[in-house]
mmCIF file of C-alpha atoms and ligand atoms in Angstrom:
data_model
loop_
_atom_site.group_PDB
_atom_site.id
_atom_site.type_symbol
_atom_site.label_atom_id
_atom_site.label_comp_id
_atom_site.label_asym_id
_atom_site.label_seq_id
_atom_site.Cartn_x
_atom_site.Cartn_y
_atom_site.Cartn_z
ATOM 1 C CA UNK A 1 72.667 17.669 -67.814
ATOM 2 C CA UNK A 2 72.123 18.179 -71.561
ATOM 3 C CA UNK A 3 69.320 19.265 -73.874
ATOM 4 C CA UNK A 4 66.873 17.714 -76.266
ATOM 5 C CA UNK A 5 65.809 19.751 -79.331
ATOM 6 C CA UNK A 6 62.597 18.884 -81.116
ATOM 7 C CA UNK A 7 59.392 19.975 -82.879
ATOM 8 C CA UNK A 8 60.430 22.331 -85.670
ATOM 9 C CA UNK A 9 57.775 24.772 -86.899
ATOM 10 C CA UNK A 10 58.127 27.372 -89.646
ATOM 11 C CA UNK A 11 56.343 30.354 -91.177
ATOM 12 C CA UNK A 12 56.924 32.190 -94.461
ATOM 13 C CA UNK A 13 54.929 34.988 -96.106
ATOM 14 C CA UNK A 14 52.460 33.994 -98.838
ATOM 15 C CA UNK A 15 53.891 36.421 -101.393
ATOM 16 C CA UNK A 16 56.357 34.768 -103.787
ATOM 17 C CA UNK A 17 58.809 37.027 -105.653
ATOM 18 C CA UNK A 18 60.508 35.216 -108.536
ATOM 19 C CA UNK A 19 63.737 36.140 -110.285
ATOM 20 C CA UNK A 20 61.650 37.156 -113.283
ATOM 21 C CA UNK A 21 59.630 39.521 -111.065
ATOM 22 C CA UNK A 22 62.893 41.222 -110.034
ATOM 23 C CA UNK A 23 64.242 41.232 -113.591
ATOM 24 C CA UNK A 24 61.130 43.133 -114.683
ATOM 25 C CA UNK A 25 62.166 46.152 -112.586
ATOM 26 C CA UNK A 26 65.943 45.803 -112.081
ATOM 27 C CA UNK A 27 68.919 45.388 -114.411
ATOM 28 C CA UNK A 28 69.299 41.681 -113.599
ATOM 29 C CA UNK A 29 68.184 38.297 -114.947
ATOM 30 C CA UNK A 30 67.019 34.897 -113.789
ATOM 31 C CA UNK A 31 70.206 33.425 -115.307
ATOM 32 C CA UNK A 32 72.526 35.770 -113.318
ATOM 33 C CA UNK A 33 70.698 35.242 -110.024
ATOM 34 C CA UNK A 34 70.299 31.478 -110.256
ATOM 35 C CA UNK A 35 73.833 30.842 -111.542
ATOM 36 C CA UNK A 36 75.569 33.101 -108.992
ATOM 37 C CA UNK A 37 73.403 32.345 -105.954
ATOM 38 C CA UNK A 38 71.134 29.318 -106.523
ATOM 39 C CA UNK A 39 68.091 31.463 -105.669
ATOM 40 C CA UNK A 40 64.981 31.039 -107.866
ATOM 41 C CA UNK A 41 62.396 32.761 -105.692
ATOM 42 C CA UNK A 42 61.918 34.200 -102.210
ATOM 43 C CA UNK A 43 58.998 34.990 -99.875
ATOM 44 C CA UNK A 44 58.494 38.638 -98.979
ATOM 45 C CA UNK A 45 56.165 40.324 -96.497
ATOM 46 C CA UNK A 46 54.866 40.411 -92.953
ATOM 47 C CA UNK A 47 56.664 41.435 -89.797
ATOM 48 C CA UNK A 48 59.361 39.721 -87.788
ATOM 49 C CA UNK A 49 57.062 39.345 -84.787
ATOM 50 C CA UNK A 50 54.168 38.074 -86.933
ATOM 51 C CA UNK A 51 56.281 35.405 -88.632
ATOM 52 C CA UNK A 52 57.990 34.493 -85.344
ATOM 53 C CA UNK A 53 54.609 34.060 -83.642
ATOM 54 C CA UNK A 54 53.354 31.788 -86.420
ATOM 55 C CA UNK A 55 56.502 29.637 -86.357
ATOM 56 C CA UNK A 56 56.467 29.483 -82.547
ATOM 57 C CA UNK A 57 52.826 28.404 -82.543
ATOM 58 C CA UNK A 58 53.568 25.678 -85.099
ATOM 59 C CA UNK A 59 56.428 24.344 -82.937
ATOM 60 C CA UNK A 60 54.239 24.312 -79.810
ATOM 61 C CA UNK A 61 51.467 22.458 -81.648
ATOM 62 C CA UNK A 62 53.922 19.911 -83.013
ATOM 63 C CA UNK A 63 55.308 19.374 -79.508
ATOM 64 C CA UNK A 64 51.802 19.061 -78.001
ATOM 65 C CA UNK A 65 52.647 21.855 -75.547
ATOM 66 C CA UNK A 66 50.628 24.720 -74.129
ATOM 67 C CA UNK A 67 52.174 28.228 -74.225
ATOM 68 C CA UNK A 68 52.359 28.184 -70.413
ATOM 69 C CA UNK A 69 54.669 25.164 -70.615
ATOM 70 C CA UNK A 70 57.381 27.493 -71.954
ATOM 71 C CA UNK A 71 59.385 29.418 -69.408
ATOM 72 C CA UNK A 72 61.685 31.287 -71.767
ATOM 73 C CA UNK A 73 61.165 32.660 -75.261
ATOM 74 C CA UNK A 74 64.398 33.338 -77.120
ATOM 75 C CA UNK A 75 64.111 35.196 -80.426
ATOM 76 C CA UNK A 76 67.138 35.351 -82.703
ATOM 77 C CA UNK A 77 66.640 38.252 -85.087
ATOM 78 C CA UNK A 78 68.579 40.920 -86.950
ATOM 79 C CA UNK A 79 65.415 42.812 -87.886
ATOM 80 C CA UNK A 80 63.391 43.450 -84.711
ATOM 81 C CA UNK A 81 60.133 45.310 -85.363
ATOM 82 C CA UNK A 82 61.181 48.057 -82.938
ATOM 83 C CA UNK A 83 64.232 49.011 -80.914
ATOM 84 C CA UNK A 84 62.060 49.020 -77.793
ATOM 85 C CA UNK A 85 60.328 46.848 -76.764
ATOM 86 C CA UNK A 86 62.241 43.702 -77.654
ATOM 87 C CA UNK A 87 60.393 41.806 -80.384
ATOM 88 C CA UNK A 88 60.498 38.661 -78.232
ATOM 89 C CA UNK A 89 58.103 40.333 -75.763
ATOM 90 C CA UNK A 90 55.595 41.008 -78.576
ATOM 91 C CA UNK A 91 55.814 37.333 -79.578
ATOM 92 C CA UNK A 92 55.517 36.283 -75.928
ATOM 93 C CA UNK A 93 52.296 38.273 -75.611
ATOM 94 C CA UNK A 94 50.852 36.976 -78.881
ATOM 95 C CA UNK A 95 51.556 33.350 -77.940
ATOM 96 C CA UNK A 96 50.903 33.684 -74.197
ATOM 97 C CA UNK A 97 54.124 31.915 -73.199
ATOM 98 C CA UNK A 98 55.211 31.957 -69.567
ATOM 99 C CA UNK A 99 58.486 33.223 -68.114
ATOM 100 C CA UNK A 100 60.949 35.585 -69.752
ATOM 101 C CA UNK A 101 61.567 36.769 -73.282
ATOM 102 C CA UNK A 102 64.812 37.966 -74.843
ATOM 103 C CA UNK A 103 66.104 39.013 -78.265
ATOM 104 C CA UNK A 104 69.465 37.870 -79.572
ATOM 105 C CA UNK A 105 71.211 39.444 -82.569
ATOM 106 C CA UNK A 106 74.097 37.555 -84.127
ATOM 107 C CA UNK A 107 73.015 38.229 -87.740
ATOM 108 C CA UNK A 108 72.829 35.033 -89.814
ATOM 109 C CA UNK A 109 74.535 33.036 -87.034
ATOM 110 C CA UNK A 110 71.653 33.906 -84.692
ATOM 111 C CA UNK A 111 69.852 30.569 -84.636
ATOM 112 C CA UNK A 112 72.958 28.576 -83.675
ATOM 113 C CA UNK A 113 73.977 31.233 -81.135
ATOM 114 C CA UNK A 114 70.412 30.893 -79.795
ATOM 115 C CA UNK A 115 70.701 27.128 -79.552
ATOM 116 C CA UNK A 116 73.858 27.362 -77.473
ATOM 117 C CA UNK A 117 72.297 30.105 -75.319
ATOM 118 C CA UNK A 118 69.175 27.973 -74.800
ATOM 119 C CA UNK A 119 71.372 25.067 -73.683
ATOM 120 C CA UNK A 120 73.025 27.363 -71.131
ATOM 121 C CA UNK A 121 69.656 28.570 -69.849
ATOM 122 C CA UNK A 122 68.438 24.973 -69.567
ATOM 123 C CA UNK A 123 71.560 24.156 -67.563
ATOM 124 C CA UNK A 124 70.703 26.850 -64.984
ATOM 125 C CA UNK A 125 67.081 25.798 -64.615
ATOM 126 C CA UNK A 126 64.913 26.809 -67.602
ATOM 127 C CA UNK A 127 62.359 24.024 -68.000
ATOM 128 C CA UNK A 128 61.522 24.662 -71.630
ATOM 129 C CA UNK A 129 62.848 27.244 -74.071
ATOM 130 C CA UNK A 130 61.033 28.195 -77.269
ATOM 131 C CA UNK A 131 63.849 29.159 -79.647
ATOM 132 C CA UNK A 132 62.762 31.125 -82.708
ATOM 133 C CA UNK A 133 64.849 32.486 -85.583
ATOM 134 C CA UNK A 134 62.940 35.140 -87.539
ATOM 135 C CA UNK A 135 63.908 37.891 -89.950
ATOM 136 C CA UNK A 136 62.401 40.274 -92.468
ATOM 137 C CA UNK A 137 65.514 41.398 -94.342
ATOM 138 C CA UNK A 138 63.221 42.743 -97.053
ATOM 139 C CA UNK A 139 62.466 45.691 -94.737
ATOM 140 C CA UNK A 140 66.104 46.826 -94.528
ATOM 141 C CA UNK A 141 66.863 46.233 -98.209
ATOM 142 C CA UNK A 142 66.990 48.885 -100.910
ATOM 143 C CA UNK A 143 64.832 47.280 -103.591
ATOM 144 C CA UNK A 144 66.544 49.422 -106.222
ATOM 145 C CA UNK A 145 69.958 47.940 -105.313
ATOM 146 C CA UNK A 146 70.258 44.860 -107.514
ATOM 147 C CA UNK A 147 73.246 43.558 -105.542
ATOM 148 C CA UNK A 148 71.186 43.116 -102.359
ATOM 149 C CA UNK A 149 67.597 42.892 -103.597
ATOM 150 C CA UNK A 150 68.116 39.574 -105.385
ATOM 151 C CA UNK A 151 69.508 37.887 -102.256
ATOM 152 C CA UNK A 152 67.050 38.423 -99.424
ATOM 153 C CA UNK A 153 63.781 36.887 -98.247
ATOM 154 C CA UNK A 154 61.618 36.776 -95.106
ATOM 155 C CA UNK A 155 60.729 33.866 -92.814
ATOM 156 C CA UNK A 156 60.855 32.237 -89.396
ATOM 157 C CA UNK A 157 61.532 28.859 -87.792
ATOM 158 C CA UNK A 158 61.242 27.591 -84.219
ATOM 159 C CA UNK A 159 62.186 24.604 -82.056
ATOM 160 C CA UNK A 160 61.585 23.521 -78.474
ATOM 161 C CA UNK A 161 64.663 23.058 -76.273
ATOM 162 C CA UNK A 162 64.405 21.233 -72.945
ATOM 163 C CA UNK A 163 66.853 19.838 -70.395
ATOM 164 C CA UNK A 164 67.390 16.084 -70.114
ATOM 165 C CA UNK A 165 69.451 13.998 -67.749
ATOM 166 C CA UNK A 166 72.723 12.806 -69.205
ATOM 167 C CA UNK A 167 74.792 14.343 -71.996
ATOM 168 C CA UNK A 168 71.784 15.144 -74.202
ATOM 169 C CA UNK A 169 71.734 15.921 -77.901
ATOM 170 C CA UNK A 170 73.902 19.046 -78.262
ATOM 171 C CA UNK A 171 77.144 17.165 -78.813
ATOM 172 C CA UNK A 172 79.396 20.191 -79.327
ATOM 173 C CA UNK A 173 79.414 23.826 -80.396
ATOM 174 C CA UNK A 174 81.749 26.506 -81.656
ATOM 175 C CA UNK A 175 80.972 30.228 -81.655
ATOM 176 C CA UNK A 176 83.077 33.075 -83.005
ATOM 177 C CA UNK A 177 83.003 36.790 -83.787
ATOM 178 C CA UNK A 178 85.307 39.398 -85.306
ATOM 179 C CA UNK A 179 83.928 42.916 -85.022
ATOM 180 C CA UNK A 180 86.907 44.142 -87.010
ATOM 181 C CA UNK A 181 85.043 42.895 -90.085
ATOM 182 C CA UNK A 182 82.021 45.161 -89.537
ATOM 183 C CA UNK A 183 82.662 46.967 -92.820
ATOM 184 C CA UNK A 184 81.865 43.811 -94.820
ATOM 185 C CA UNK A 185 78.191 43.723 -93.868
ATOM 186 C CA UNK A 186 76.214 46.298 -91.938
ATOM 187 C CA UNK A 187 73.006 48.290 -91.706
ATOM 188 C CA UNK A 188 73.060 51.541 -89.722
ATOM 189 C CA UNK A 189 69.956 53.082 -88.103
ATOM 190 C CA UNK A 190 67.571 54.216 -90.801
ATOM 191 C CA UNK A 191 69.765 52.846 -93.593
ATOM 192 C CA UNK A 192 69.852 49.813 -95.841
ATOM 193 C CA UNK A 193 71.909 46.648 -95.792
ATOM 194 C CA UNK A 194 75.355 47.022 -97.327
ATOM 195 C CA UNK A 195 77.488 44.012 -98.175
ATOM 196 C CA UNK A 196 80.909 43.418 -99.725
ATOM 197 C CA UNK A 197 79.694 40.192 -101.341
ATOM 198 C CA UNK A 198 83.010 39.025 -102.802
ATOM 199 C CA UNK A 199 84.931 39.388 -99.558
ATOM 200 C CA UNK A 200 82.158 37.804 -97.476
ATOM 201 C CA UNK A 201 82.079 34.902 -99.917
ATOM 202 C CA UNK A 202 85.820 34.268 -99.485
ATOM 203 C CA UNK A 203 85.723 34.565 -95.722
ATOM 204 C CA UNK A 204 82.487 32.577 -95.314
ATOM 205 C CA UNK A 205 83.798 29.384 -96.890
ATOM 206 C CA UNK A 206 86.993 29.405 -94.796
ATOM 207 C CA UNK A 207 85.196 30.332 -91.575
ATOM 208 C CA UNK A 208 82.434 27.738 -91.974
ATOM 209 C CA UNK A 209 84.950 24.979 -92.642
ATOM 210 C CA UNK A 210 87.202 25.937 -89.695
ATOM 211 C CA UNK A 211 84.315 26.310 -87.279
ATOM 212 C CA UNK A 212 82.638 23.077 -88.427
ATOM 213 C CA UNK A 213 85.876 21.113 -88.128
ATOM 214 C CA UNK A 214 86.386 22.366 -84.561
ATOM 215 C CA UNK A 215 82.829 21.416 -83.602
ATOM 216 C CA UNK A 216 83.143 17.978 -85.225
ATOM 217 C CA UNK A 217 86.454 17.342 -83.424
ATOM 218 C CA UNK A 218 84.906 18.368 -80.087
ATOM 219 C CA UNK A 219 82.065 15.909 -80.707
ATOM 220 C CA UNK A 220 84.591 13.167 -81.506
ATOM 221 C CA UNK A 221 83.174 12.934 -85.034
ATOM 222 C CA UNK A 222 84.326 13.296 -88.610
ATOM 223 C CA UNK A 223 82.411 14.631 -91.610
ATOM 224 C CA UNK A 224 81.598 11.022 -92.498
ATOM 225 C CA UNK A 225 79.504 10.744 -89.307
ATOM 226 C CA UNK A 226 77.253 13.670 -90.285
ATOM 227 C CA UNK A 227 73.811 12.546 -91.461
ATOM 228 C CA UNK A 228 72.642 16.040 -92.416
ATOM 229 C CA UNK A 229 74.633 19.249 -92.947
ATOM 230 C CA UNK A 230 72.352 22.240 -92.278
ATOM 231 C CA UNK A 231 74.256 25.375 -93.347
ATOM 232 C CA UNK A 232 73.128 29.003 -93.390
ATOM 233 C CA UNK A 233 71.522 29.637 -96.770
ATOM 234 C CA UNK A 234 73.273 32.707 -98.209
ATOM 235 C CA UNK A 235 74.543 31.362 -101.521
ATOM 236 C CA UNK A 236 74.391 27.848 -103.012
ATOM 237 C CA UNK A 237 78.010 28.185 -104.152
ATOM 238 C CA UNK A 238 79.129 28.859 -100.552
ATOM 239 C CA UNK A 239 77.144 25.823 -99.369
ATOM 240 C CA UNK A 240 78.677 23.629 -102.085
ATOM 241 C CA UNK A 241 82.231 24.888 -101.534
ATOM 242 C CA UNK A 242 82.003 24.379 -97.763
ATOM 243 C CA UNK A 243 80.434 20.926 -98.214
ATOM 244 C CA UNK A 244 83.167 19.874 -100.642
ATOM 245 C CA UNK A 245 85.960 21.038 -98.356
ATOM 246 C CA UNK A 246 84.374 19.309 -95.372
ATOM 247 C CA UNK A 247 83.731 16.146 -97.387
ATOM 248 C CA UNK A 248 79.944 16.138 -96.995
ATOM 249 C CA UNK A 249 78.080 15.185 -100.199
ATOM 250 C CA UNK A 250 75.159 17.164 -101.607
ATOM 251 C CA UNK A 251 72.638 14.440 -100.768
ATOM 252 C CA UNK A 252 73.436 14.931 -97.069
ATOM 253 C CA UNK A 253 73.122 18.728 -97.258
ATOM 254 C CA UNK A 254 69.903 20.636 -96.540
ATOM 255 C CA UNK A 255 69.225 23.266 -99.214
ATOM 256 C CA UNK A 256 66.243 25.638 -99.368
ATOM 257 C CA UNK A 257 67.936 28.745 -100.754
ATOM 258 C CA UNK A 258 66.298 28.131 -104.140
ATOM 259 C CA UNK A 259 62.854 28.742 -102.573
ATOM 260 C CA UNK A 260 63.553 31.245 -99.798
ATOM 261 C CA UNK A 261 66.747 33.212 -100.563
ATOM 262 C CA UNK A 262 68.738 34.489 -97.571
ATOM 263 C CA UNK A 263 66.427 34.687 -94.557
ATOM 264 C CA UNK A 264 69.214 35.348 -92.005
ATOM 265 C CA UNK A 265 68.275 33.948 -88.557
ATOM 266 C CA UNK A 266 65.452 31.902 -90.112
ATOM 267 C CA UNK A 267 67.522 30.126 -92.748
ATOM 268 C CA UNK A 268 68.837 27.244 -90.616
ATOM 269 C CA UNK A 269 65.453 26.283 -89.086
ATOM 270 C CA UNK A 270 63.816 26.609 -92.539
ATOM 271 C CA UNK A 271 66.449 24.232 -93.945
ATOM 272 C CA UNK A 272 66.038 21.928 -90.926
ATOM 273 C CA UNK A 273 62.255 21.777 -91.393
ATOM 274 C CA UNK A 274 62.726 20.884 -95.046
ATOM 275 C CA UNK A 275 65.245 18.151 -94.167
ATOM 276 C CA UNK A 276 62.741 16.696 -91.702
ATOM 277 C CA UNK A 277 59.937 16.804 -94.247
ATOM 278 C CA UNK A 278 61.928 15.166 -97.042
ATOM 279 C CA UNK A 279 63.275 12.433 -94.746
ATOM 280 C CA UNK A 280 66.915 13.635 -94.655
ATOM 281 C CA UNK A 281 66.668 14.348 -90.900
ATOM 282 C CA UNK A 282 65.078 11.442 -89.060
ATOM 283 C CA UNK A 283 64.830 11.354 -85.250
ATOM 284 C CA UNK A 284 68.330 10.600 -83.959
ATOM 285 C CA UNK A 285 70.041 12.013 -87.066
ATOM 286 C CA UNK A 286 73.414 13.633 -86.357
ATOM 287 C CA UNK A 287 73.312 17.122 -87.772
ATOM 288 C CA UNK A 288 75.970 19.756 -88.351
ATOM 289 C CA UNK A 289 74.485 23.269 -88.151
ATOM 290 C CA UNK A 290 76.677 26.127 -89.425
ATOM 291 C CA UNK A 291 75.895 29.831 -89.549
ATOM 292 C CA UNK A 292 77.898 32.911 -90.565
ATOM 293 C CA UNK A 293 77.023 36.526 -91.147
ATOM 294 C CA UNK A 294 77.329 40.164 -90.195
ATOM 295 C CA UNK A 295 79.747 41.058 -87.430
ATOM 296 C CA UNK A 296 81.270 38.912 -88.674
ATOM 297 C CA UNK A 297 79.898 36.156 -86.549
ATOM 298 C CA UNK A 298 80.034 32.421 -87.069
ATOM 299 C CA UNK A 299 78.600 29.429 -85.237
ATOM 300 C CA UNK A 300 78.563 25.652 -85.560
ATOM 301 C CA UNK A 301 76.754 23.006 -83.553
ATOM 302 C CA UNK A 302 76.679 19.236 -83.730
ATOM 303 C CA UNK A 303 73.202 18.163 -82.726
ATOM 304 C CA UNK A 304 71.313 14.882 -82.569
ATOM 305 C CA UNK A 305 67.787 15.614 -83.809
ATOM 306 C CA UNK A 306 65.168 14.907 -81.176
ATOM 307 C CA UNK A 307 62.244 14.284 -83.553
HETATM 308 N N1 ACO B 401 72.289 41.121 -111.570
HETATM 309 C C1 ACO B 401 73.174 41.263 -112.572
HETATM 310 N N2 ACO B 401 74.431 41.671 -112.380
HETATM 311 C C2 ACO B 401 74.818 41.918 -111.121
HETATM 312 C C3 ACO B 401 73.931 41.792 -110.026
HETATM 313 C C4 ACO B 401 72.623 41.370 -110.287
HETATM 314 N N3 ACO B 401 71.717 41.193 -109.321
HETATM 315 N N4 ACO B 401 74.613 42.100 -108.898
HETATM 316 C C5 ACO B 401 75.846 42.429 -109.256
HETATM 317 N N5 ACO B 401 75.973 42.311 -110.595
HETATM 318 C C6 ACO B 401 77.158 42.573 -111.424
HETATM 319 C C7 ACO B 401 78.166 43.458 -110.754
HETATM 320 O O1 ACO B 401 77.861 44.818 -110.942
HETATM 321 C C8 ACO B 401 79.435 43.046 -111.443
HETATM 322 O O2 ACO B 401 79.491 43.692 -112.690
HETATM 323 P P1 ACO B 401 80.894 44.272 -113.238
HETATM 324 O O3 ACO B 401 81.780 43.057 -113.384
HETATM 325 O O4 ACO B 401 80.517 44.908 -114.542
HETATM 326 O O5 ACO B 401 81.380 45.229 -112.198
HETATM 327 C C9 ACO B 401 79.233 41.560 -111.709
HETATM 328 O O6 ACO B 401 77.820 41.329 -111.626
HETATM 329 C C10 ACO B 401 79.943 40.684 -110.716
HETATM 330 O O7 ACO B 401 79.611 41.134 -109.405
HETATM 331 P P2 ACO B 401 80.224 40.453 -108.138
HETATM 332 O O8 ACO B 401 79.780 41.201 -106.919
HETATM 333 O O9 ACO B 401 81.687 40.283 -108.367
HETATM 334 O O10 ACO B 401 79.499 39.028 -108.224
HETATM 335 P P3 ACO B 401 79.777 37.731 -107.382
HETATM 336 O O11 ACO B 401 80.059 36.617 -108.272
HETATM 337 O O12 ACO B 401 80.730 37.982 -106.250
HETATM 338 O O13 ACO B 401 78.352 37.446 -106.751
HETATM 339 C C11 ACO B 401 77.167 37.651 -104.675
HETATM 340 C C12 ACO B 401 77.756 38.387 -105.877
HETATM 341 C C13 ACO B 401 76.082 36.739 -105.164
HETATM 342 C C14 ACO B 401 76.583 38.696 -103.727
HETATM 343 C C15 ACO B 401 78.263 36.833 -103.965
HETATM 344 O O14 ACO B 401 79.420 37.618 -103.826
HETATM 345 C C16 ACO B 401 77.821 36.333 -102.619
HETATM 346 O O15 ACO B 401 76.931 35.536 -102.477
HETATM 347 N N6 ACO B 401 78.524 36.735 -101.551
HETATM 348 C C17 ACO B 401 78.263 36.254 -100.208
HETATM 349 C C18 ACO B 401 76.962 36.733 -99.668
HETATM 350 C C19 ACO B 401 76.843 36.277 -98.231
HETATM 351 O O16 ACO B 401 77.167 35.169 -97.910
HETATM 352 N N7 ACO B 401 76.420 37.150 -97.318
HETATM 353 C C20 ACO B 401 76.447 36.791 -95.910
HETATM 354 C C21 ACO B 401 75.231 36.872 -95.272
HETATM 355 S S1 ACO B 401 74.154 37.999 -96.029
HETATM 356 C C22 ACO B 401 73.288 38.787 -94.836
HETATM 357 O O17 ACO B 401 73.519 38.623 -93.716
HETATM 358 C C23 ACO B 401 72.262 39.686 -95.295
#
């Protein structure tokens, strides 16, 4: 038994914050931000549960499903609205989905971790999983800290995951974690995000390439077989460096960091939705999804898009 993954829905706040908006109140500039990160603007506002609900509803509508057709809601998030209850239960109530609801925190790798978890749940009997990646990093960011404030944005994306007979569309996966690297990126209770950007940058490129190569090998594929590379959107230079080392050209890479900044668990489904909309990801497309982030965690999946 395998899974089919389909019907991507997204939600982003209405409020656009441009690099010039940030430069007006911080010692930074549009040139620094866009050259170092590729970010031109980001969306800021709302709550994790509000954005997750909107994205989940959009995915259900696209799939032509009723909320009761879902028997598990899986929310990947680093920024739950409360410690208790789990934010997934708030989203479950707002949407009216059936069955259980769980949160999953693997920082910016959360959506791919969620995909693999959803596949496992489908294998033990879940009929239909609504997988949502949602984050509001803006709420744990010190807006006077120019190093972090220029990077983050808010958003959410969702897909429907269901079991199918046969091998299905999740062709391979690779997950990893190293809690010994906690000091590179963390946010303690009541505090703000801290990041050692230079060190994360170095590690991210190597980790993404290693993890992606393992996943591709397990799928019996090479980089040349990848129709769309959908990486976590933390920095355009990381995306480009990883793509170059893997041998995947820019025209086969999904990029939305210019419009949304780093949205953590939401960044891969936001990039996926954009690739679908601009025709990069057609039904049946072979996609390489790669996430990395706090923990550190990392995650790759080779997935055939279900449409
Ligand atoms: N505007 C202007 N100058 C700045 C800014 C800013 N916003 N931020 C830092 N600078 C300055 C620094 O103070 C430093 O000045 P100095 O040389 O006088 O000391 C200079 O710019 C260079 O700073 P670096 O930190 O060395 O800049 P770098 O080229 O490494 O870029 C960045 C920083 C963009 C953060 C990069 O390191 C990066 O993207 N790292 C990876 C981020 C990432 O992938 N995070 C993982 C997930 S994030 C998450 O989960 C929230």
